[in-house]
PDB file of C-alpha atoms in Angstrom:
ATOM      1  CA  MET A   1      -7.121  98.977 -29.555  1.00 43.00           C
ATOM      2  CA  LYS A   2     -10.539 100.687 -29.752  1.00 47.00           C
ATOM      3  CA  THR A   3     -11.138  99.135 -33.167  1.00 44.00           C
ATOM      4  CA  ARG A   4     -10.322  95.663 -31.887  1.00 38.00           C
ATOM      5  CA  LEU A   5     -12.591  96.149 -28.839  1.00 36.00           C
ATOM      6  CA  GLY A   6     -15.429  97.404 -31.064  1.00 41.00           C
ATOM      7  CA  LEU A   7     -14.996  94.444 -33.397  1.00 35.00           C
ATOM      8  CA  MET A   8     -15.029  91.991 -30.471  1.00 36.00           C
ATOM      9  CA  LEU A   9     -18.174  93.588 -29.010  1.00 37.00           C
ATOM     10  CA  SER A  10     -19.891  93.494 -32.406  1.00 42.00           C
ATOM     11  CA  LEU A  11     -19.008  89.826 -32.874  1.00 36.00           C
ATOM     12  CA  LEU A  12     -20.114  88.950 -29.342  1.00 39.00           C
ATOM     13  CA  SER A  13     -23.383  90.813 -29.840  1.00 44.00           C
ATOM     14  CA  CYS A  14     -23.982  89.103 -33.185  1.00 41.00           C
ATOM     15  CA  CYS A  15     -23.288  85.640 -31.735  1.00 39.00           C
ATOM     16  CA  SER A  16     -25.568  86.196 -28.765  1.00 39.00           C
ATOM     17  CA  LEU A  17     -28.442  87.250 -31.053  1.00 44.00           C
ATOM     18  CA  ALA A  18     -28.009  84.444 -33.592  1.00 40.00           C
ATOM     19  CA  PRO A  19     -30.331  81.969 -31.818  1.00 44.00           C
ATOM     20  CA  VAL A  20     -33.040  84.635 -31.619  1.00 47.00           C
ATOM     21  CA  LEU A  21     -32.793  85.358 -35.341  1.00 48.00           C
ATOM     22  CA  ALA A  22     -32.868  81.702 -36.403  1.00 53.00           C
ATOM     23  CA  GLU A  23     -36.233  80.413 -37.591  1.00 73.00           C
ATOM     24  CA  GLU A  24     -37.577  78.118 -34.923  1.00 87.00           C
ATOM     25  CA  VAL A  25     -40.239  75.585 -35.890  1.00 89.00           C
ATOM     26  CA  VAL A  26     -42.845  75.729 -33.132  1.00 92.00           C
ATOM     27  CA  LEU A  27     -45.775  73.833 -34.662  1.00 95.00           C
ATOM     28  CA  THR A  28     -45.743  70.979 -37.166  1.00 96.00           C
ATOM     29  CA  VAL A  29     -48.808  69.665 -38.978  1.00 97.00           C
ATOM     30  CA  GLN A  30     -48.369  66.269 -40.643  1.00 97.00           C
ATOM     31  CA  PRO A  31     -49.928  65.430 -44.051  1.00 97.00           C
ATOM     32  CA  GLN A  32     -52.527  63.118 -42.452  1.00 97.00           C
ATOM     33  CA  ALA A  33     -54.064  66.096 -40.614  1.00 97.00           C
ATOM     34  CA  GLN A  34     -57.658  66.953 -41.504  1.00 97.00           C
ATOM     35  CA  LEU A  35     -57.787  70.693 -42.176  1.00 97.00           C
ATOM     36  CA  GLN A  36     -60.962  72.390 -43.346  1.00 97.00           C
ATOM     37  CA  LEU A  37     -61.079  75.813 -44.994  1.00 98.00           C
ATOM     38  CA  LEU A  38     -63.890  78.196 -44.075  1.00 97.00           C
ATOM     39  CA  PRO A  39     -64.512  81.194 -46.363  1.00 97.00           C
ATOM     40  CA  LEU A  40     -64.714  84.459 -44.416  1.00 96.00           C
ATOM     41  CA  ALA A  41     -67.539  85.857 -46.559  1.00 95.00           C
ATOM     42  CA  ASP A  42     -69.635  85.114 -49.610  1.00 96.00           C
ATOM     43  CA  GLN A  43     -67.892  86.508 -52.675  1.00 95.00           C
ATOM     44  CA  THR A  44     -67.601  86.059 -56.421  1.00 96.00           C
ATOM     45  CA  LEU A  45     -64.362  86.640 -58.321  1.00 95.00           C
ATOM     46  CA  THR A  46     -64.626  87.690 -61.961  1.00 94.00           C
ATOM     47  CA  GLU A  47     -60.865  87.698 -62.535  1.00 94.00           C
ATOM     48  CA  THR A  48     -57.794  86.032 -61.104  1.00 94.00           C
ATOM     49  CA  GLY A  49     -57.264  87.140 -57.512  1.00 95.00           C
ATOM     50  CA  THR A  50     -56.658  86.164 -53.913  1.00 96.00           C
ATOM     51  CA  VAL A  51     -59.162  85.035 -51.302  1.00 96.00           C
ATOM     52  CA  THR A  52     -58.625  84.573 -47.591  1.00 96.00           C
ATOM     53  CA  VAL A  53     -60.003  81.615 -45.648  1.00 97.00           C
ATOM     54  CA  HIS A  54     -59.949  80.423 -42.066  1.00 97.00           C
ATOM     55  CA  PRO A  55     -58.261  77.002 -41.677  1.00 98.00           C
ATOM     56  CA  GLN A  56     -59.395  74.765 -38.809  1.00 96.00           C
ATOM     57  CA  ASP A  57     -58.570  71.310 -37.528  1.00 96.00           C
ATOM     58  CA  ALA A  58     -61.444  69.023 -38.530  1.00 95.00           C
ATOM     59  CA  GLY A  59     -60.688  66.073 -36.273  1.00 94.00           C
ATOM     60  CA  SER A  60     -57.119  65.139 -37.150  1.00 94.00           C
ATOM     61  CA  PRO A  61     -55.788  61.783 -35.922  1.00 95.00           C
ATOM     62  CA  ALA A  62     -53.610  61.702 -32.818  1.00 94.00           C
ATOM     63  CA  GLY A  63     -50.068  62.843 -33.530  1.00 94.00           C
ATOM     64  CA  ALA A  64     -50.952  64.742 -36.718  1.00 96.00           C
ATOM     65  CA  LEU A  65     -50.322  68.092 -34.995  1.00 96.00           C
ATOM     66  CA  SER A  66     -47.454  68.765 -32.601  1.00 95.00           C
ATOM     67  CA  GLU A  67     -49.823  71.078 -30.695  1.00 93.00           C
ATOM     68  CA  PRO A  68     -53.381  72.242 -31.421  1.00 94.00           C
ATOM     69  CA  LEU A  69     -53.809  74.584 -34.373  1.00 95.00           C
ATOM     70  CA  PRO A  70     -54.407  78.086 -32.991  1.00 96.00           C
ATOM     71  CA  GLU A  71     -57.959  79.422 -33.250  1.00 94.00           C
ATOM     72  CA  TYR A  72     -56.839  82.588 -35.019  1.00 96.00           C
ATOM     73  CA  CYS A  73     -55.431  81.530 -38.401  1.00 97.00           C
ATOM     74  CA  LEU A  74     -55.759  82.868 -41.932  1.00 98.00           C
ATOM     75  CA  LEU A  75     -54.667  81.350 -45.237  1.00 98.00           C
ATOM     76  CA  SER A  76     -54.447  83.200 -48.543  1.00 97.00           C
ATOM     77  CA  ILE A  77     -55.383  81.297 -51.697  1.00 97.00           C
ATOM     78  CA  GLN A  78     -54.605  82.457 -55.214  1.00 97.00           C
ATOM     79  CA  VAL A  79     -57.536  81.757 -57.556  1.00 97.00           C
ATOM     80  CA  GLY A  80     -56.673  81.488 -61.248  1.00 95.00           C
ATOM     81  CA  LEU A  81     -59.531  81.723 -63.751  1.00 94.00           C
ATOM     82  CA  GLY A  82     -59.703  81.054 -67.477  1.00 85.00           C
ATOM     83  CA  GLY A  83     -59.443  77.288 -67.803  1.00 88.00           C
ATOM     84  CA  ALA A  84     -62.044  74.582 -67.412  1.00 89.00           C
ATOM     85  CA  GLN A  85     -61.508  74.686 -63.628  1.00 91.00           C
ATOM     86  CA  ALA A  86     -60.208  77.346 -61.260  1.00 93.00           C
ATOM     87  CA  GLN A  87     -56.591  76.867 -60.221  1.00 96.00           C
ATOM     88  CA  LEU A  88     -56.386  77.156 -56.424  1.00 97.00           C
ATOM     89  CA  THR A  89     -52.891  77.714 -55.036  1.00 97.00           C
ATOM     90  CA  PRO A  90     -52.363  78.028 -51.278  1.00 98.00           C
ATOM     91  CA  GLY A  91     -50.249  80.954 -50.116  1.00 97.00           C
ATOM     92  CA  LYS A  92     -48.999  82.011 -46.703  1.00 97.00           C
ATOM     93  CA  MET A  93     -50.737  80.841 -43.524  1.00 98.00           C
ATOM     94  CA  ILE A  94     -50.470  83.058 -40.470  1.00 97.00           C
ATOM     95  CA  CYS A  95     -51.685  82.174 -36.978  1.00 97.00           C
ATOM     96  CA  ILE A  96     -51.722  84.055 -33.679  1.00 95.00           C
ATOM     97  CA  THR A  97     -51.620  81.910 -30.556  1.00 93.00           C
ATOM     98  CA  GLU A  98     -53.373  82.559 -27.241  1.00 93.00           C
ATOM     99  CA  ASP A  99     -50.042  83.758 -25.799  1.00 90.00           C
ATOM    100  CA  HIS A 100     -49.702  86.239 -28.727  1.00 90.00           C
ATOM    101  CA  ARG A 101     -47.016  84.414 -30.698  1.00 91.00           C
ATOM    102  CA  ILE A 102     -47.177  85.000 -34.449  1.00 94.00           C
ATOM    103  CA  LEU A 103     -46.650  81.813 -36.480  1.00 96.00           C
ATOM    104  CA  GLU A 104     -46.166  81.600 -40.227  1.00 97.00           C
ATOM    105  CA  ALA A 105     -45.990  78.752 -42.746  1.00 97.00           C
ATOM    106  CA  MET A 106     -46.069  78.167 -46.510  1.00 97.00           C
ATOM    107  CA  PRO A 107     -48.058  74.987 -47.167  1.00 98.00           C
ATOM    108  CA  GLN A 108     -47.212  72.565 -49.939  1.00 98.00           C
ATOM    109  CA  ALA A 109     -50.774  71.454 -50.417  1.00 98.00           C
ATOM    110  CA  GLU A 110     -53.803  71.008 -52.610  1.00 97.00           C
ATOM    111  CA  VAL A 111     -57.032  72.957 -52.022  1.00 97.00           C
ATOM    112  CA  VAL A 112     -60.076  70.730 -52.593  1.00 96.00           C
ATOM    113  CA  GLY A 113     -63.815  71.435 -52.595  1.00 95.00           C
ATOM    114  CA  LEU A 114     -63.578  75.165 -51.989  1.00 96.00           C
ATOM    115  CA  GLY A 115     -66.012  77.287 -53.988  1.00 94.00           C
ATOM    116  CA  GLU A 116     -67.400  76.621 -57.448  1.00 94.00           C
ATOM    117  CA  CYS A 117     -66.690  77.674 -61.015  1.00 93.00           C
ATOM    118  CA  LEU A 118     -69.326  79.514 -63.005  1.00 92.00           C
ATOM    119  CA  GLY A 119     -69.179  80.235 -66.703  1.00 88.00           C
ATOM    120  CA  ASN A 120     -70.164  79.291 -70.219  1.00 84.00           C
ATOM    121  CA  SER A 121     -68.749  76.867 -72.766  1.00 81.00           C
ATOM    122  CA  GLY A 122     -66.723  74.933 -70.219  1.00 83.00           C
ATOM    123  CA  GLN A 123     -64.695  77.994 -69.182  1.00 89.00           C
ATOM    124  CA  CYS A 124     -64.403  79.038 -65.545  1.00 92.00           C
ATOM    125  CA  SER A 125     -64.943  82.795 -65.886  1.00 93.00           C
ATOM    126  CA  ARG A 126     -66.208  83.391 -62.325  1.00 94.00           C
ATOM    127  CA  PHE A 127     -65.466  81.721 -59.008  1.00 95.00           C
ATOM    128  CA  ARG A 128     -67.982  81.809 -56.168  1.00 96.00           C
ATOM    129  CA  LEU A 129     -67.214  81.254 -52.493  1.00 95.00           C
ATOM    130  CA  THR A 130     -69.938  80.854 -49.903  1.00 96.00           C
ATOM    131  CA  THR A 131     -69.614  80.524 -46.157  1.00 95.00           C
ATOM    132  CA  THR A 132     -71.779  77.395 -46.269  1.00 94.00           C
ATOM    133  CA  ARG A 133     -69.352  75.458 -48.502  1.00 93.00           C
ATOM    134  CA  VAL A 134     -66.093  74.520 -46.807  1.00 95.00           C
ATOM    135  CA  GLY A 135     -63.022  73.151 -48.522  1.00 97.00           C
ATOM    136  CA  GLN A 136     -60.096  71.015 -47.448  1.00 98.00           C
ATOM    137  CA  LEU A 137     -56.361  71.608 -47.378  1.00 98.00           C
ATOM    138  CA  ARG A 138     -54.576  68.361 -48.284  1.00 98.00           C
ATOM    139  CA  LEU A 139     -50.967  68.662 -47.248  1.00 98.00           C
ATOM    140  CA  GLN A 140     -48.334  67.101 -49.497  1.00 98.00           C
ATOM    141  CA  ALA A 141     -45.535  67.665 -46.966  1.00 98.00           C
ATOM    142  CA  PRO A 142     -45.377  68.524 -43.250  1.00 98.00           C
ATOM    143  CA  LEU A 143     -46.465  72.095 -42.581  1.00 97.00           C
ATOM    144  CA  GLU A 144     -43.900  73.775 -40.339  1.00 97.00           C
ATOM    145  CA  PHE A 145     -44.869  76.983 -38.584  1.00 97.00           C
ATOM    146  CA  THR A 146     -42.024  79.267 -37.585  1.00 96.00           C
ATOM    147  CA  LEU A 147     -42.116  81.930 -34.925  1.00 94.00           C
ATOM    148  CA  GLN A 148     -42.136  85.425 -36.422  1.00 91.00           C
ATOM    149  CA  PRO A 149     -40.660  88.501 -34.776  1.00 84.00           C
ATOM    150  CA  ARG A 150     -43.098  91.165 -33.692  1.00 72.00           C
ATOM    151  CA  ASN A 151     -42.927  94.811 -32.801  1.00 56.00           C
ATOM    152  CA  LEU A 152     -42.930  95.027 -29.012  1.00 55.00           C
ATOM    153  CA  SER A 153     -42.731  98.832 -28.895  1.00 53.00           C
ATOM    154  CA  ASN A 154     -46.523  99.276 -29.169  1.00 50.00           C
TER     155      ASN A 154
END
């Protein structure tokens, strides 16, 4: 009897928490959105690495965002060196809203106009970012931000 009661309580508890654990899309950015990428600091990479930029809405058309992009957002970009051009691959984007929600998304996108390659003989051996040169994030699919759990004990 105790085993059956424990099993029922466990199942009931699991079912009541399921909606909380499901990933809920809370912000959608459509591919026609105009997103600019602002480098956080001037820096030069001499090997493949990751840079962090601040994405902002740059005057997107009406309906391109389900709600305004939060002011506090960061996007990681993997920079690959060695070819004729740097390979820029967007990584995870994390935003914190005014009401302290943490949103996360993985963009399927192209990074354009961010930084410049430096090198000899047509090889990109260094990549320079400056705060005066902004790039663009061109989405290839809708960008869906999901609500992330946070530690409420602190």
